[in-house]
CSV table of C-alpha atoms and ligand atoms in Angstrom, one decimal:
chain,number,residue,atom,x,y,z
A,1,MET,CA,85.4,104.7,91.2
A,2,PRO,CA,88.3,103.2,93.2
A,3,VAL,CA,91.3,105.5,93.8
A,4,SER,CA,94.4,104.7,91.8
A,5,ARG,CA,97.3,103.8,94.0
A,6,SER,CA,101.1,103.6,93.5
A,7,VAL,CA,102.0,99.9,93.7
A,8,LEU,CA,105.3,98.1,93.6
A,9,VAL,CA,105.7,94.4,93.0
A,10,THR,CA,109.2,93.0,93.3
A,11,GLY,CA,109.9,90.3,90.8
A,12,GLY,CA,106.8,91.4,89.0
A,13,ASN,CA,108.2,90.7,85.6
A,14,ARG,CA,107.1,87.0,85.6
A,15,GLY,CA,105.4,84.2,87.4
A,16,ILE,CA,103.3,85.0,90.5
A,17,GLY,CA,104.6,88.6,90.6
A,18,LEU,CA,103.5,89.4,87.1
A,19,ALA,CA,100.0,88.0,87.8
A,20,ILE,CA,99.8,90.2,91.0
A,21,ALA,CA,101.1,93.3,89.0
A,22,ARG,CA,98.5,92.7,86.2
A,23,ALA,CA,95.7,92.3,88.8
A,24,PHE,CA,96.5,95.7,90.3
A,25,ALA,CA,96.9,97.4,86.9
A,26,GLU,CA,93.5,96.0,85.7
A,27,ALA,CA,91.9,97.5,88.8
A,28,GLY,CA,93.3,100.9,87.8
A,29,ASP,CA,96.4,101.2,90.0
A,30,ARG,CA,99.7,102.6,88.8
A,31,VAL,CA,102.0,99.6,89.0
A,32,ALA,CA,105.8,99.3,89.0
A,33,VAL,CA,107.7,96.0,88.8
A,34,THR,CA,111.4,95.2,89.4
A,35,TYR,CA,113.3,93.2,86.8
A,36,ARG,CA,116.9,92.2,86.5
A,37,SER,CA,117.4,91.5,82.9
A,38,GLY,CA,115.7,91.4,79.5
A,39,GLU,CA,112.6,93.6,79.0
A,40,PRO,CA,110.0,94.5,81.5
A,41,PRO,CA,106.4,93.5,80.7
A,42,GLU,CA,104.4,95.9,78.6
A,43,GLY,CA,102.0,98.3,80.3
A,44,LEU,CA,103.8,98.3,83.6
A,45,LEU,CA,106.6,100.6,84.9
A,46,GLY,CA,109.8,98.4,84.8
A,47,VAL,CA,112.6,99.4,87.2
A,48,LYS,CA,115.9,97.6,87.0
A,49,CYS,CA,116.7,96.3,90.5
A,50,ASP,CA,118.4,93.4,92.2
A,51,ILE,CA,117.0,93.4,95.8
A,52,THR,CA,120.3,92.0,97.2
A,53,ASP,CA,121.8,95.4,96.5
A,54,SER,CA,120.7,98.3,98.7
A,55,GLU,CA,121.9,101.0,96.2
A,56,GLN,CA,119.8,99.5,93.4
A,57,VAL,CA,116.8,99.4,95.8
A,58,GLU,CA,117.3,103.1,96.6
A,59,GLN,CA,117.6,104.0,92.9
A,60,ALA,CA,114.5,102.0,92.0
A,61,PHE,CA,112.4,103.7,94.7
A,62,LYS,CA,113.6,107.1,93.4
A,63,GLU,CA,112.5,106.2,89.9
A,64,ILE,CA,109.1,105.0,91.0
A,65,GLU,CA,108.5,108.0,93.2
A,66,ALA,CA,109.3,110.3,90.3
A,67,ALA,CA,107.1,108.4,87.9
A,68,GLN,CA,104.0,107.4,89.9
A,69,GLY,CA,104.5,108.9,93.4
A,70,PRO,CA,105.5,107.2,96.7
A,71,VAL,CA,104.7,103.5,97.0
A,72,GLU,CA,101.4,103.0,98.8
A,73,VAL,CA,101.2,99.3,98.3
A,74,LEU,CA,104.3,97.1,98.4
A,75,VAL,CA,104.2,93.4,97.4
A,76,ALA,CA,107.5,91.8,98.3
A,77,ASN,CA,107.4,88.8,96.0
A,78,ALA,CA,110.9,88.3,94.5
A,79,GLY,CA,112.4,85.0,95.6
A,80,ILE,CA,114.7,82.2,94.7
A,81,THR,CA,115.3,78.5,95.5
A,82,ARG,CA,118.6,76.6,95.7
A,83,ASP,CA,117.3,73.2,96.7
A,84,THR,CA,119.6,70.5,98.0
A,85,LEU,CA,119.9,68.2,101.0
A,86,LEU,CA,121.3,69.7,104.2
A,87,LEU,CA,124.6,67.8,104.1
A,88,ARG,CA,125.2,69.0,100.6
A,89,MET,CA,124.1,72.5,101.2
A,90,SER,CA,126.9,75.0,101.1
A,91,GLU,CA,127.0,78.1,103.2
A,92,GLU,CA,126.6,80.1,99.9
A,93,ASP,CA,123.5,78.0,99.0
A,94,PHE,CA,122.0,79.0,102.4
A,95,SER,CA,123.1,82.6,102.6
A,96,SER,CA,122.2,83.5,99.0
A,97,VAL,CA,118.6,82.3,99.5
A,98,LEU,CA,118.3,84.2,102.8
A,99,ASP,CA,119.9,87.3,101.3
A,100,THR,CA,117.3,87.4,98.5
A,101,ASN,CA,114.1,86.1,100.2
A,102,LEU,CA,114.5,87.5,103.7
A,103,THR,CA,117.1,90.3,103.7
A,104,GLY,CA,115.9,91.5,100.2
A,105,THR,CA,112.4,91.8,101.6
A,106,PHE,CA,113.8,93.7,104.6
A,107,ARG,CA,115.5,96.2,102.2
A,108,VAL,CA,112.4,97.0,100.2
A,109,VAL,CA,110.0,97.1,103.2
A,110,LYS,CA,112.3,99.4,105.1
A,111,ARG,CA,112.6,101.8,102.1
A,112,ALA,CA,108.8,101.6,101.3
A,113,THR,CA,107.6,102.3,104.8
A,114,LYS,CA,109.6,105.6,104.9
A,115,GLY,CA,107.0,107.1,102.5
A,116,MET,CA,104.1,105.2,104.1
A,117,LEU,CA,105.0,106.7,107.5
A,118,ARG,CA,104.9,110.1,106.0
A,119,ALA,CA,101.5,109.4,104.3
A,120,ARG,CA,100.3,107.7,107.5
A,121,LYS,CA,98.9,104.8,105.5
A,122,GLY,CA,100.2,101.9,103.6
A,123,ARG,CA,99.9,98.2,102.7
A,124,VAL,CA,102.6,95.7,102.7
A,125,VAL,CA,102.1,92.1,101.6
A,126,LEU,CA,105.0,89.5,101.7
A,127,ILE,CA,105.0,86.4,99.6
A,128,SER,CA,106.0,83.5,101.8
A,129,SER,CA,105.3,79.8,101.2
A,130,VAL,CA,103.5,76.8,102.7
A,131,VAL,CA,107.0,75.4,103.0
A,132,GLY,CA,107.9,78.0,105.6
A,133,LEU,CA,105.6,76.4,108.2
A,134,LEU,CA,105.4,72.9,106.9
A,135,GLY,CA,109.1,72.3,106.2
A,136,SER,CA,110.4,70.5,103.1
A,137,ALA,CA,113.2,68.0,102.7
A,138,GLY,CA,115.9,69.6,100.5
A,139,GLN,CA,114.7,73.2,101.2
A,140,ALA,CA,116.1,74.0,104.6
A,141,ASN,CA,117.4,77.4,103.2
A,142,TYR,CA,114.2,78.3,101.5
A,143,ALA,CA,111.9,77.2,104.3
A,144,ALA,CA,114.0,79.2,106.8
A,145,SER,CA,113.8,82.3,104.7
A,146,LYS,CA,110.0,81.9,104.3
A,147,ALA,CA,109.4,81.2,108.0
A,148,GLY,CA,111.5,84.3,108.7
A,149,LEU,CA,109.1,86.4,106.8
A,150,VAL,CA,106.3,85.6,109.2
A,151,GLY,CA,108.2,86.9,112.3
A,152,PHE,CA,109.4,89.9,110.2
A,153,ALA,CA,105.8,90.8,109.1
A,154,ARG,CA,104.4,90.4,112.6
A,155,SER,CA,107.0,92.7,114.0
A,156,VAL,CA,106.4,95.3,111.3
A,157,ALA,CA,102.7,95.0,111.9
A,158,ARG,CA,103.2,95.8,115.6
A,159,GLU,CA,105.6,98.7,114.9
A,160,LEU,CA,103.6,100.4,112.2
A,161,GLY,CA,100.0,99.6,113.0
A,162,SER,CA,99.4,102.9,114.8
A,163,ARG,CA,100.3,104.6,111.6
A,164,ASN,CA,97.6,102.8,109.6
A,165,ILE,CA,100.1,100.6,107.8
A,166,THR,CA,99.2,96.9,107.6
A,167,CYS,CA,101.7,94.1,107.0
A,168,ASN,CA,100.5,90.6,106.0
A,169,VAL,CA,101.8,87.4,104.6
A,170,VAL,CA,100.4,85.3,101.8
A,171,ALA,CA,101.6,81.7,101.9
A,172,PRO,CA,101.1,80.0,98.5
A,173,GLY,CA,101.2,76.2,98.1
A,174,PHE,CA,102.4,74.9,94.7
A,175,VAL,CA,101.9,77.3,91.8
A,176,ASP,CA,102.5,76.7,88.1
A,177,THR,CA,105.5,79.0,87.3
A,178,ASP,CA,109.1,78.7,86.2
A,179,MET,CA,110.0,77.9,89.8
A,180,THR,CA,108.0,74.7,89.9
A,181,ALA,CA,108.6,73.8,86.2
A,182,VAL,CA,111.9,72.3,87.2
A,183,LEU,CA,110.2,69.6,89.3
A,184,SER,CA,110.1,66.1,87.8
A,185,GLU,CA,106.7,64.6,86.8
A,186,ASP,CA,107.0,62.1,89.7
A,187,ARG,CA,107.6,64.9,92.2
A,188,ARG,CA,104.7,66.9,90.8
A,189,ALA,CA,102.3,63.9,91.1
A,190,GLU,CA,103.5,63.3,94.7
A,191,ILE,CA,102.8,66.9,95.6
A,192,VAL,CA,99.4,67.0,94.0
A,193,SER,CA,98.4,63.8,95.8
A,194,GLN,CA,98.9,65.6,99.1
A,195,VAL,CA,96.9,68.7,98.1
A,196,PRO,CA,93.2,68.4,99.2
A,197,LEU,CA,92.1,70.4,96.1
A,198,GLY,CA,94.1,68.0,94.0
A,199,ARG,CA,95.9,70.5,91.8
A,200,TYR,CA,98.4,73.3,91.6
A,201,ALA,CA,97.3,77.0,92.0
A,202,SER,CA,97.3,79.4,89.1
A,203,PRO,CA,99.3,82.6,89.7
A,204,ALA,CA,96.0,84.6,89.4
A,205,GLU,CA,94.7,82.7,92.5
A,206,ILE,CA,97.6,84.1,94.6
A,207,ALA,CA,97.0,87.5,93.1
A,208,SER,CA,93.4,87.5,94.4
A,209,ALA,CA,94.5,87.1,98.0
A,210,VAL,CA,97.1,89.8,97.6
A,211,ARG,CA,94.6,92.2,96.2
A,212,PHE,CA,92.2,91.5,99.0
A,213,LEU,CA,94.8,92.2,101.7
A,214,SER,CA,95.6,95.5,99.9
A,215,SER,CA,92.0,96.6,99.6
A,216,ASP,CA,89.8,98.8,101.9
A,217,GLU,CA,87.9,95.6,102.8
A,218,ALA,CA,91.0,94.3,104.6
A,219,ALA,CA,91.7,97.5,106.6
A,220,TYR,CA,91.5,95.6,109.9
A,221,ILE,CA,93.7,92.7,109.0
A,222,THR,CA,97.4,92.9,109.9
A,223,GLY,CA,100.0,90.4,111.0
A,224,ALA,CA,98.0,87.6,109.3
A,225,VAL,CA,99.3,84.7,107.4
A,226,ILE,CA,96.9,83.8,104.7
A,227,PRO,CA,97.4,80.3,103.1
A,228,VAL,CA,96.5,80.0,99.4
A,229,ASP,CA,97.6,76.3,99.2
A,230,GLY,CA,94.6,74.2,98.3
A,231,GLY,CA,94.6,72.9,101.9
A,232,LEU,CA,98.2,71.5,101.8
A,233,GLY,CA,99.3,73.3,104.9
A,234,MET,CA,96.1,72.8,107.0
A,235,GLY,CA,96.8,72.7,110.7
A,236,HIS,CA,99.7,75.2,110.8
B,301,NAP,N1,105.8,78.8,92.4
B,301,NAP,C1,105.4,78.3,93.5
B,301,NAP,O1,105.0,77.2,93.7
B,301,NAP,C2,105.6,79.1,94.8
B,301,NAP,C3,105.0,78.6,96.0
B,301,NAP,C4,105.1,79.3,97.2
B,301,NAP,C5,105.8,80.5,97.2
B,301,NAP,N2,106.3,81.0,96.0
B,301,NAP,C6,107.0,82.3,96.1
B,301,NAP,O2,106.4,83.2,95.2
B,301,NAP,C7,107.3,84.2,94.8
B,301,NAP,C8,107.3,84.2,93.2
B,301,NAP,O3,107.6,82.9,92.8
B,301,NAP,P1,107.5,82.4,91.3
B,301,NAP,O4,107.0,81.0,91.3
B,301,NAP,O5,106.7,83.4,90.5
B,301,NAP,O6,109.0,82.4,90.9
B,301,NAP,P2,109.7,82.7,89.5
B,301,NAP,O7,108.8,82.4,88.3
B,301,NAP,O8,111.0,81.9,89.6
B,301,NAP,O9,110.0,84.2,89.6
B,301,NAP,C9,110.9,84.8,90.6
B,301,NAP,C10,110.9,86.3,90.5
B,301,NAP,O10,111.7,86.8,91.5
B,301,NAP,C11,112.6,87.7,90.9
B,301,NAP,N3,113.9,87.7,91.6
B,301,NAP,C12,114.6,86.7,92.1
B,301,NAP,N4,115.7,87.1,92.7
B,301,NAP,C13,115.7,88.5,92.6
B,301,NAP,C14,116.6,89.5,93.1
B,301,NAP,N5,117.7,89.3,93.7
B,301,NAP,N6,116.2,90.8,92.8
B,301,NAP,C15,115.1,91.1,92.2
B,301,NAP,N7,114.2,90.2,91.7
B,301,NAP,C16,114.5,88.8,91.9
B,301,NAP,C17,112.8,87.1,89.5
B,301,NAP,O11,113.4,88.1,88.7
B,301,NAP,P3,114.2,87.8,87.3
B,301,NAP,O12,113.2,87.6,86.2
B,301,NAP,O13,115.1,88.9,87.2
B,301,NAP,O14,114.9,86.5,87.6
B,301,NAP,C18,111.4,86.8,89.1
B,301,NAP,O15,110.7,87.9,88.8
B,301,NAP,C19,108.7,83.7,95.4
B,301,NAP,O16,109.0,84.5,96.5
B,301,NAP,C20,108.4,82.3,95.7
B,301,NAP,O17,109.3,81.9,96.7
B,301,NAP,C21,106.2,80.3,94.8
């Protein structure tokens, strides 16, 4: 019988995050998800939290700790896009994406590792993107934030490895969610034509890699970047 762990998935109320949260819950873990508006999904502990606000992050962790114990597995998944070409990209377009995707991840990882250091164990998985290493026209802000996660994860892996805390990155390719639903049919077809497996991923396929990196089987993997991209980013 596997041990039930206290898990937090940021942005676990929909899309890839929800698939990750459900996968942990199905395996018997106690799972909290952050959400910003509306209702949290049934069967999961919903904590209201905008990761651009340190106070809200602190409050969310207090609620989670009281309800299901200190976070043992953190999945930093929340992220946004604000796509536009470089010459049209405002400083606000750039900094808001960095503030959510990179600094937001820093805020939750910093807070979660406090408890993990005390417990002398923990798992951190950051959701990056194939675009972080491949680059993407119209996504300079997003790609910069996702590439930043790699350097961040590897630094955390070096700092906290001796305390039995692993920190890894999952880099999905194109996944069917609200984030990609905004792309035109032409753009979708163009993307699929470049993916060796010839299709988008399902959110559950990303969740499988995250669950593996958080499992006992992955105890000796840290600082890794695992692509789940149908071969799109091969060579990076
Ligand atoms: N879809 C893809 O093809 C793809 C590919 C590679 C990587 N990714 C990455 O995978 C992650 C999930 O993407 P997705 O496709 O599932 O996106 P999505 O459907 O747009 O969902 C984004 C999630 O992030 C949350 N979020 C955004 N800003 C937040 C903030 N400031 N504070 C707290 N939560 C916030 C959203 O919460 P609300 O419901 O409150 O808005 C939502 O739960 C992202 O990091 C994305 O960059 C996605």
